[in-house]
CSV table of C-alpha atoms and ligand atoms in Angstrom, one decimal:
chain,number,residue,atom,x,y,z
A,1,MET,CA,-0.5,-48.2,35.3
A,2,TYR,CA,-4.0,-49.6,35.4
A,3,LEU,CA,-6.5,-47.1,34.0
A,4,GLN,CA,-10.2,-47.6,33.8
A,5,ARG,CA,-10.5,-45.1,31.0
A,6,ARG,CA,-8.0,-44.4,28.3
A,7,ASN,CA,-9.3,-41.5,26.3
A,8,ARG,CA,-6.6,-41.8,23.6
A,9,ILE,CA,-8.3,-45.0,22.4
A,10,LEU,CA,-10.7,-42.8,20.5
A,11,ARG,CA,-7.9,-40.8,18.9
A,12,GLN,CA,-5.8,-43.7,17.6
A,13,THR,CA,-6.4,-43.8,13.9
A,14,PRO,CA,-8.0,-41.6,11.3
A,15,ALA,CA,-10.9,-44.1,11.0
A,16,ILE,CA,-11.7,-44.0,14.7
A,17,ARG,CA,-11.3,-40.2,14.8
A,18,ALA,CA,-13.7,-39.9,11.9
A,19,MET,CA,-16.2,-42.2,13.6
A,20,VAL,CA,-16.3,-40.1,16.8
A,21,SER,CA,-16.0,-36.6,15.2
A,22,GLU,CA,-18.7,-34.5,16.7
A,23,ASN,CA,-18.8,-31.8,14.0
A,24,ASN,CA,-18.2,-32.3,10.3
A,25,LEU,CA,-18.4,-29.6,7.7
A,26,LEU,CA,-20.8,-30.1,4.8
A,27,GLU,CA,-21.1,-28.3,1.5
A,28,SER,CA,-24.6,-27.2,2.4
A,29,ASP,CA,-23.2,-25.4,5.5
A,30,PHE,CA,-21.7,-22.6,3.3
A,31,ILE,CA,-23.1,-19.4,2.0
A,32,ALA,CA,-20.8,-18.0,-0.7
A,33,PRO,CA,-20.6,-14.2,-0.7
A,34,LEU,CA,-20.2,-12.7,-4.2
A,35,PHE,CA,-19.1,-9.2,-5.2
A,36,ILE,CA,-20.5,-7.9,-8.5
A,37,GLU,CA,-19.4,-5.0,-10.7
A,38,GLU,CA,-20.6,-3.4,-13.9
A,39,GLY,CA,-19.1,-4.5,-17.2
A,40,LYS,CA,-18.4,-7.5,-19.4
A,41,ASN,CA,-16.0,-10.3,-18.8
A,42,LYS,CA,-14.6,-8.6,-15.8
A,43,LYS,CA,-12.7,-10.3,-13.0
A,44,THR,CA,-11.0,-7.9,-10.6
A,45,GLU,CA,-8.9,-9.1,-7.7
A,46,ILE,CA,-9.7,-7.3,-4.5
A,47,ASN,CA,-6.5,-5.8,-3.1
A,48,SER,CA,-7.2,-6.5,0.5
A,49,MET,CA,-8.7,-10.0,-0.2
A,50,GLN,CA,-6.1,-11.8,-2.2
A,51,GLY,CA,-7.6,-14.6,-4.3
A,52,TYR,CA,-11.1,-13.1,-4.1
A,53,TYR,CA,-12.6,-11.2,-7.0
A,54,ARG,CA,-15.4,-8.9,-8.1
A,55,TYR,CA,-17.0,-10.3,-11.2
A,56,SER,CA,-19.2,-8.7,-13.9
A,57,ILE,CA,-22.6,-10.4,-14.2
A,58,ASP,CA,-21.5,-12.8,-17.0
A,59,ASN,CA,-18.6,-14.1,-15.0
A,60,THR,CA,-20.7,-14.2,-11.9
A,61,ILE,CA,-23.0,-16.6,-13.7
A,62,LYS,CA,-20.0,-18.9,-14.4
A,63,GLU,CA,-18.9,-18.7,-10.8
A,64,VAL,CA,-22.4,-19.5,-9.5
A,65,LYS,CA,-22.7,-22.5,-11.8
A,66,GLU,CA,-19.4,-23.8,-10.4
A,67,LEU,CA,-20.5,-23.1,-6.8
A,68,TRP,CA,-23.7,-25.0,-7.4
A,69,SER,CA,-21.8,-28.0,-9.0
A,70,LEU,CA,-19.6,-28.1,-5.8
A,71,GLY,CA,-22.7,-28.5,-3.6
A,72,ILE,CA,-23.1,-24.9,-2.4
A,73,LYS,CA,-26.7,-24.1,-1.9
A,74,SER,CA,-26.7,-20.3,-1.5
A,75,VAL,CA,-25.0,-17.1,-2.5
A,76,LEU,CA,-25.1,-13.8,-0.7
A,77,ILE,CA,-24.7,-11.0,-3.2
A,78,PHE,CA,-23.1,-7.5,-2.9
A,79,VAL,CA,-22.6,-5.0,-5.7
A,80,LYS,CA,-20.1,-2.2,-6.2
A,81,SER,CA,-22.1,0.9,-7.1
A,82,ALA,CA,-20.5,3.7,-9.2
A,83,ASP,CA,-19.7,6.9,-7.4
A,84,GLU,CA,-22.1,9.0,-9.5
A,85,LEU,CA,-25.0,6.8,-8.4
A,86,LYS,CA,-24.4,7.4,-4.7
A,87,ASP,CA,-26.4,10.0,-2.8
A,88,ASN,CA,-27.7,10.5,0.8
A,89,THR,CA,-31.1,8.8,0.0
A,90,GLY,CA,-29.4,5.7,-1.4
A,91,LYS,CA,-32.1,5.6,-4.1
A,92,GLU,CA,-30.0,3.5,-6.4
A,93,ALA,CA,-30.7,0.7,-3.9
A,94,TRP,CA,-34.2,0.2,-5.3
A,95,ASN,CA,-33.6,1.0,-9.0
A,96,PRO,CA,-35.5,-1.8,-10.8
A,97,ASN,CA,-32.7,-1.8,-13.4
A,98,GLY,CA,-29.9,-1.4,-10.9
A,99,LEU,CA,-26.8,-3.7,-10.9
A,100,MET,CA,-28.2,-5.7,-7.9
A,101,GLN,CA,-31.6,-6.2,-9.5
A,102,ARG,CA,-30.1,-7.3,-12.8
A,103,SER,CA,-27.7,-9.6,-11.0
A,104,ILE,CA,-30.5,-11.3,-9.0
A,105,LYS,CA,-32.4,-12.0,-12.2
A,106,ALA,CA,-29.4,-13.2,-14.1
A,107,ILE,CA,-28.4,-15.7,-11.3
A,108,LYS,CA,-32.0,-17.0,-10.9
A,109,ASP,CA,-32.3,-17.4,-14.7
A,110,ALA,CA,-29.0,-19.3,-14.9
A,111,VAL,CA,-29.3,-21.5,-11.8
A,112,PRO,CA,-32.9,-21.3,-10.6
A,113,GLU,CA,-32.4,-23.8,-7.7
A,114,ILE,CA,-29.7,-21.8,-6.0
A,115,VAL,CA,-30.8,-19.7,-3.0
A,116,VAL,CA,-30.1,-16.1,-3.7
A,117,MET,CA,-29.6,-14.0,-0.6
A,118,THR,CA,-29.2,-10.2,-0.9
A,119,ASP,CA,-27.6,-7.7,1.4
A,120,ILE,CA,-30.0,-5.1,2.6
A,121,ALA,CA,-28.2,-1.9,3.7
A,122,LEU,CA,-27.6,1.5,2.1
A,123,ASP,CA,-23.8,1.7,2.5
A,124,PRO,CA,-22.8,0.8,-1.1
A,125,TYR,CA,-25.2,3.4,-2.4
A,126,SER,CA,-24.6,6.1,0.2
A,127,SER,CA,-22.5,9.1,-0.6
A,128,TYR,CA,-21.5,9.0,3.1
A,129,GLY,CA,-20.7,5.3,3.1
A,130,HIS,CA,-23.1,4.8,6.0
A,131,ASP,CA,-25.8,2.1,6.3
A,132,GLY,CA,-28.5,4.8,6.7
A,133,ILE,CA,-29.6,8.2,5.7
A,134,VAL,CA,-27.6,11.0,7.3
A,135,GLU,CA,-29.2,14.2,8.8
A,136,ASN,CA,-27.1,16.6,10.8
A,137,GLY,CA,-24.3,14.1,11.2
A,138,GLU,CA,-26.7,11.5,12.5
A,139,ILE,CA,-27.8,8.2,10.9
A,140,VAL,CA,-31.5,8.5,11.2
A,141,ASN,CA,-33.4,5.3,12.0
A,142,ASP,CA,-37.0,5.5,10.7
A,143,LYS,CA,-36.3,7.2,7.4
A,144,THR,CA,-33.7,4.6,6.8
A,145,VAL,CA,-36.2,1.8,7.5
A,146,ASP,CA,-38.5,3.3,4.9
A,147,ALA,CA,-35.7,3.2,2.4
A,148,LEU,CA,-34.8,-0.4,3.3
A,149,ILE,CA,-38.4,-1.4,2.7
A,150,LYS,CA,-38.2,-0.1,-0.9
A,151,MET,CA,-34.9,-1.8,-1.3
A,152,SER,CA,-36.3,-5.1,0.0
A,153,ILE,CA,-39.3,-5.1,-2.3
A,154,SER,CA,-37.2,-4.3,-5.3
A,155,HIS,CA,-35.0,-7.3,-4.5
A,156,ALA,CA,-38.1,-9.4,-4.1
A,157,ASP,CA,-39.4,-8.2,-7.4
A,158,ALA,CA,-36.2,-9.2,-9.0
A,159,GLY,CA,-36.5,-12.7,-7.7
A,160,ALA,CA,-34.4,-12.8,-4.4
A,161,ASP,CA,-35.1,-15.8,-2.2
A,162,PHE,CA,-33.8,-14.4,1.1
A,163,LEU,CA,-33.3,-10.8,2.2
A,164,ALA,CA,-30.3,-10.2,4.5
A,165,PRO,CA,-30.6,-6.9,6.3
A,166,SER,CA,-27.1,-6.0,7.6
A,167,ASP,CA,-27.8,-2.4,8.7
A,168,MET,CA,-28.8,-2.8,12.4
A,169,MET,CA,-31.5,-0.2,12.3
A,170,ASP,CA,-34.3,-0.7,14.9
A,171,GLY,CA,-37.5,-2.2,13.7
A,172,ARG,CA,-36.4,-3.1,10.2
A,173,ILE,CA,-37.1,-6.8,10.3
A,174,GLY,CA,-40.8,-6.2,11.3
A,175,ALA,CA,-41.1,-3.4,8.8
A,176,ILE,CA,-39.7,-5.6,6.0
A,177,ARG,CA,-41.8,-8.6,6.9
A,178,ASN,CA,-44.9,-6.4,6.9
A,179,ALA,CA,-44.1,-5.0,3.5
A,180,LEU,CA,-43.5,-8.5,2.1
A,181,GLU,CA,-46.9,-9.6,3.4
A,182,GLN,CA,-48.6,-6.5,1.9
A,183,GLU,CA,-47.1,-7.3,-1.5
A,184,ASN,CA,-48.1,-10.9,-1.1
A,185,TYR,CA,-44.5,-12.2,-1.0
A,186,THR,CA,-45.2,-15.1,1.3
A,187,ARG,CA,-42.3,-17.3,0.2
A,188,ILE,CA,-39.4,-14.9,0.8
A,189,GLY,CA,-37.2,-15.4,3.8
A,190,ILE,CA,-35.3,-13.0,6.0
A,191,MET,CA,-31.9,-13.8,7.2
A,192,SER,CA,-31.2,-11.1,9.7
A,193,TYR,CA,-27.8,-9.9,10.7
A,194,SER,CA,-29.2,-9.8,14.2
A,195,ALA,CA,-26.0,-9.5,16.2
A,196,LYS,CA,-23.7,-7.5,14.1
A,197,TYR,CA,-20.8,-5.9,15.9
A,198,ALA,CA,-19.0,-2.7,15.1
A,199,SER,CA,-15.8,-4.5,14.0
A,200,CYS,CA,-12.5,-3.6,12.5
A,201,PHE,CA,-12.6,-6.9,10.7
A,202,TYR,CA,-14.9,-5.5,8.0
A,203,GLY,CA,-12.0,-3.3,6.6
A,204,PRO,CA,-11.2,-5.4,3.6
A,205,PHE,CA,-14.8,-5.7,2.5
A,206,ARG,CA,-15.2,-1.9,2.5
A,207,ASN,CA,-12.2,-1.8,0.3
A,208,ALA,CA,-13.9,-4.3,-2.1
A,209,LEU,CA,-17.0,-2.2,-2.4
A,210,ASP,CA,-15.5,1.2,-1.8
A,211,SER,CA,-18.0,1.7,1.0
A,212,ALA,CA,-16.0,2.9,3.9
A,213,PRO,CA,-17.8,5.5,6.0
A,214,GLY,CA,-16.8,9.0,5.0
A,215,PHE,CA,-17.1,10.3,8.5
A,216,GLY,CA,-17.2,8.8,11.9
A,217,ASP,CA,-17.8,5.1,12.5
A,218,LYS,CA,-20.7,2.7,12.7
A,219,LYS,CA,-20.9,2.5,16.5
A,220,THR,CA,-24.3,4.2,16.8
A,221,TYR,CA,-25.9,1.3,15.0
A,222,GLN,CA,-23.6,-1.7,15.0
A,223,MET,CA,-23.0,-3.3,18.5
A,224,ASN,CA,-20.3,-2.8,21.0
A,225,TYR,CA,-18.1,-5.8,21.0
A,226,ALA,CA,-17.9,-5.8,24.8
A,227,ASN,CA,-21.6,-6.8,25.0
A,228,ARG,CA,-23.1,-10.3,25.2
A,229,LEU,CA,-26.6,-9.8,26.6
A,230,GLU,CA,-27.4,-7.2,23.9
A,231,ALA,CA,-26.7,-9.8,21.2
A,232,ILE,CA,-29.4,-12.1,22.7
A,233,LYS,CA,-31.8,-9.2,23.0
A,234,GLU,CA,-31.2,-8.1,19.4
A,235,THR,CA,-31.6,-11.6,18.1
A,236,GLN,CA,-34.7,-12.4,20.0
A,237,MET,CA,-36.4,-9.2,18.8
A,238,ASP,CA,-35.5,-10.0,15.2
A,239,ILE,CA,-37.1,-13.4,15.5
A,240,GLU,CA,-40.2,-11.9,17.1
A,241,GLU,CA,-40.3,-9.4,14.2
A,242,GLY,CA,-40.1,-12.2,11.6
A,243,ALA,CA,-36.5,-13.3,10.9
A,244,ASP,CA,-36.3,-16.9,9.6
A,245,ILE,CA,-32.5,-17.2,10.1
A,246,VAL,CA,-30.4,-15.1,12.4
A,247,MET,CA,-26.7,-14.2,12.1
A,248,ILE,CA,-23.8,-13.4,14.2
A,249,LYS,CA,-21.0,-11.3,12.7
A,250,PRO,CA,-18.0,-11.5,12.7
A,251,ALA,CA,-17.4,-15.2,13.6
A,252,MET,CA,-14.1,-16.1,15.1
A,253,ALA,CA,-13.8,-13.4,17.7
A,254,TYR,CA,-17.5,-14.1,18.6
A,255,LEU,CA,-17.6,-17.8,19.0
A,256,ASP,CA,-19.0,-17.4,22.6
A,257,ILE,CA,-21.9,-15.3,21.1
A,258,ILE,CA,-22.6,-17.9,18.5
A,259,ARG,CA,-23.0,-20.5,21.2
A,260,GLU,CA,-25.1,-18.3,23.5
A,261,ILE,CA,-27.5,-17.6,20.6
A,262,LYS,CA,-27.6,-21.2,19.5
A,263,ASN,CA,-28.6,-22.2,23.0
A,264,ALA,CA,-31.2,-19.3,23.3
A,265,VAL,CA,-33.1,-19.6,20.1
A,266,SER,CA,-34.9,-22.2,17.9
A,267,VAL,CA,-34.3,-20.8,14.4
A,268,PRO,CA,-31.3,-21.7,12.3
A,269,VAL,CA,-28.2,-19.7,13.3
A,270,SER,CA,-25.6,-18.5,10.8
A,271,ALA,CA,-22.3,-16.8,11.3
A,272,TYR,CA,-20.3,-14.6,8.9
A,273,HIS,CA,-16.6,-15.3,8.7
A,274,VAL,CA,-15.9,-11.8,7.5
A,275,SER,CA,-13.4,-10.2,5.1
A,276,GLY,CA,-10.8,-9.4,7.8
A,277,GLU,CA,-10.8,-13.0,9.0
A,278,TYR,CA,-10.2,-14.2,5.4
A,279,ALA,CA,-7.5,-11.6,4.9
A,280,MET,CA,-5.6,-12.6,8.1
A,281,ILE,CA,-5.3,-16.2,7.0
A,282,LYS,CA,-4.4,-15.3,3.5
A,283,ALA,CA,-1.6,-12.9,4.6
A,284,ALA,CA,-0.1,-15.3,7.1
A,285,ALA,CA,-0.2,-18.1,4.6
A,286,GLU,CA,1.5,-16.0,2.0
A,287,LYS,CA,4.3,-15.4,4.4
A,288,GLY,CA,4.6,-19.1,5.0
A,289,TRP,CA,3.7,-18.6,8.7
A,290,ILE,CA,0.5,-20.7,8.6
A,291,ASP,CA,-0.7,-23.7,6.6
A,292,GLU,CA,-3.6,-22.2,4.7
A,293,GLU,CA,-5.6,-25.3,4.1
A,294,LYS,CA,-5.4,-26.4,7.7
A,295,ALA,CA,-6.2,-22.9,9.0
A,296,ILE,CA,-9.3,-22.8,6.7
A,297,ILE,CA,-10.7,-26.1,7.9
A,298,GLU,CA,-9.9,-25.5,11.6
A,299,SER,CA,-11.5,-22.1,11.5
A,300,LEU,CA,-14.7,-23.2,9.8
A,301,THR,CA,-15.0,-26.2,12.0
A,302,SER,CA,-14.6,-24.0,15.1
A,303,ILE,CA,-17.4,-21.8,13.9
A,304,LYS,CA,-19.6,-24.9,13.3
A,305,ARG,CA,-18.7,-26.3,16.7
A,306,ALA,CA,-19.6,-23.0,18.3
A,307,GLY,CA,-23.2,-23.5,17.0
A,308,ALA,CA,-23.4,-22.1,13.5
A,309,ASP,CA,-25.8,-24.0,11.3
A,310,LEU,CA,-24.7,-21.9,8.3
A,311,ILE,CA,-21.4,-20.1,7.6
A,312,ALA,CA,-21.0,-17.3,5.2
A,313,THR,CA,-17.4,-17.5,4.1
A,314,TYR,CA,-15.1,-16.4,1.4
A,315,PHE,CA,-13.4,-19.8,1.8
A,316,ALA,CA,-16.5,-21.7,0.7
A,317,LYS,CA,-15.0,-23.0,-2.5
A,318,ASP,CA,-11.6,-23.6,-1.1
A,319,ALA,CA,-13.1,-25.5,1.9
A,320,ILE,CA,-15.0,-27.8,-0.4
A,321,LYS,CA,-12.0,-28.5,-2.5
A,322,ILE,CA,-10.0,-29.3,0.7
A,323,MET,CA,-12.8,-31.4,2.1
A,324,ASN,CA,-12.9,-33.5,-1.1
A,325,GLU,CA,-9.1,-34.1,-0.8
A,326,LEU,CA,-9.2,-35.2,2.8
B,1,LIG,C1,-22.9,-3.7,4.7
B,1,LIG,C2,-22.1,-4.9,5.1
B,1,LIG,C3,-20.8,-5.0,5.6
B,1,LIG,C4,-20.4,-6.3,5.6
B,1,LIG,C5,-21.5,-7.0,5.1
B,1,LIG,N1,-22.5,-6.2,4.8
B,1,LIG,C6,-19.9,-3.9,5.9
B,1,LIG,C7,-20.2,-3.0,7.1
B,1,LIG,O1,-21.1,-3.2,7.8
B,1,LIG,O2,-19.4,-2.0,7.2
B,1,LIG,C8,-19.1,-6.8,6.0
B,1,LIG,C9,-18.7,-8.2,5.4
B,1,LIG,C10,-17.2,-8.5,5.5
B,1,LIG,O3,-16.4,-7.8,6.2
B,1,LIG,O4,-16.9,-9.6,5.0
B,1,LIG,N2,-23.6,-3.2,5.7
């Protein structure tokens, strides 16, 4: 055989493969989600997310210091709110002394350089477990946006660097941006969950925060997973309204959407490798059916190859440890 081109030349050795690798994971690609609960010296494993924990604020600080020392630049924080604090207005969400607000302050005091991103949505504070205010069985848009504004400003007051609205109400990015301007918060970013699908892959997360919807589902606000154009529309609107970073969620079943959006917009694109995606790898690895380390790196690399500039993932720490061994 006489071939003009032998493609296997570029795959011969680890050195050559590394030289021509098109996508390489970096520590700074990762956003580490953190779950926080009340108490002291608490570390509670999440049933549905083996190897992932909710920490009290003191232990959260230790975790954040470790993440920073590993090269992770940002954390995305979620808190577990007590049942007695939940109601239909979600007002605990903007309590200046709430667990979220105290957590933001504590993290910024301990590691001022780390970028603190906060989830903006009412579900952990809603007695209905919905992302918005409920009236006659409906999740009402505009009143919810008013609540999200209060929540956003209280996170800004506490010292958050980026707000991450995950609720999918209409008009919330513009409303939050306006409110930030009015309060003279000109350095706070918005990472919008711009294309967030109504997905079964959020199940383990809802278990972590005890935030599953009490009735119905989230299909009147989160997107239908059959849709592609709608993702581009939602994302473009969020950018026009003032989003600095946009996000696609979940990640692995939506790699096509990540690529479409990456091609369509000129702001950084992030993807959320969600709880169900984490749980599937963990469960298969526990059974010995999959090599956990390889599955982690292959999954995250595929998300980056699809076009994600940033990846929110529960594997952030594991990935860096594996990357350092390779
Ligand atoms: C809250 C929120 C959810 C997730 C992030 N923010 C749950 C939901 O929308 O029901 C899911 C994250 C994950 O599954 O890892 N609105």
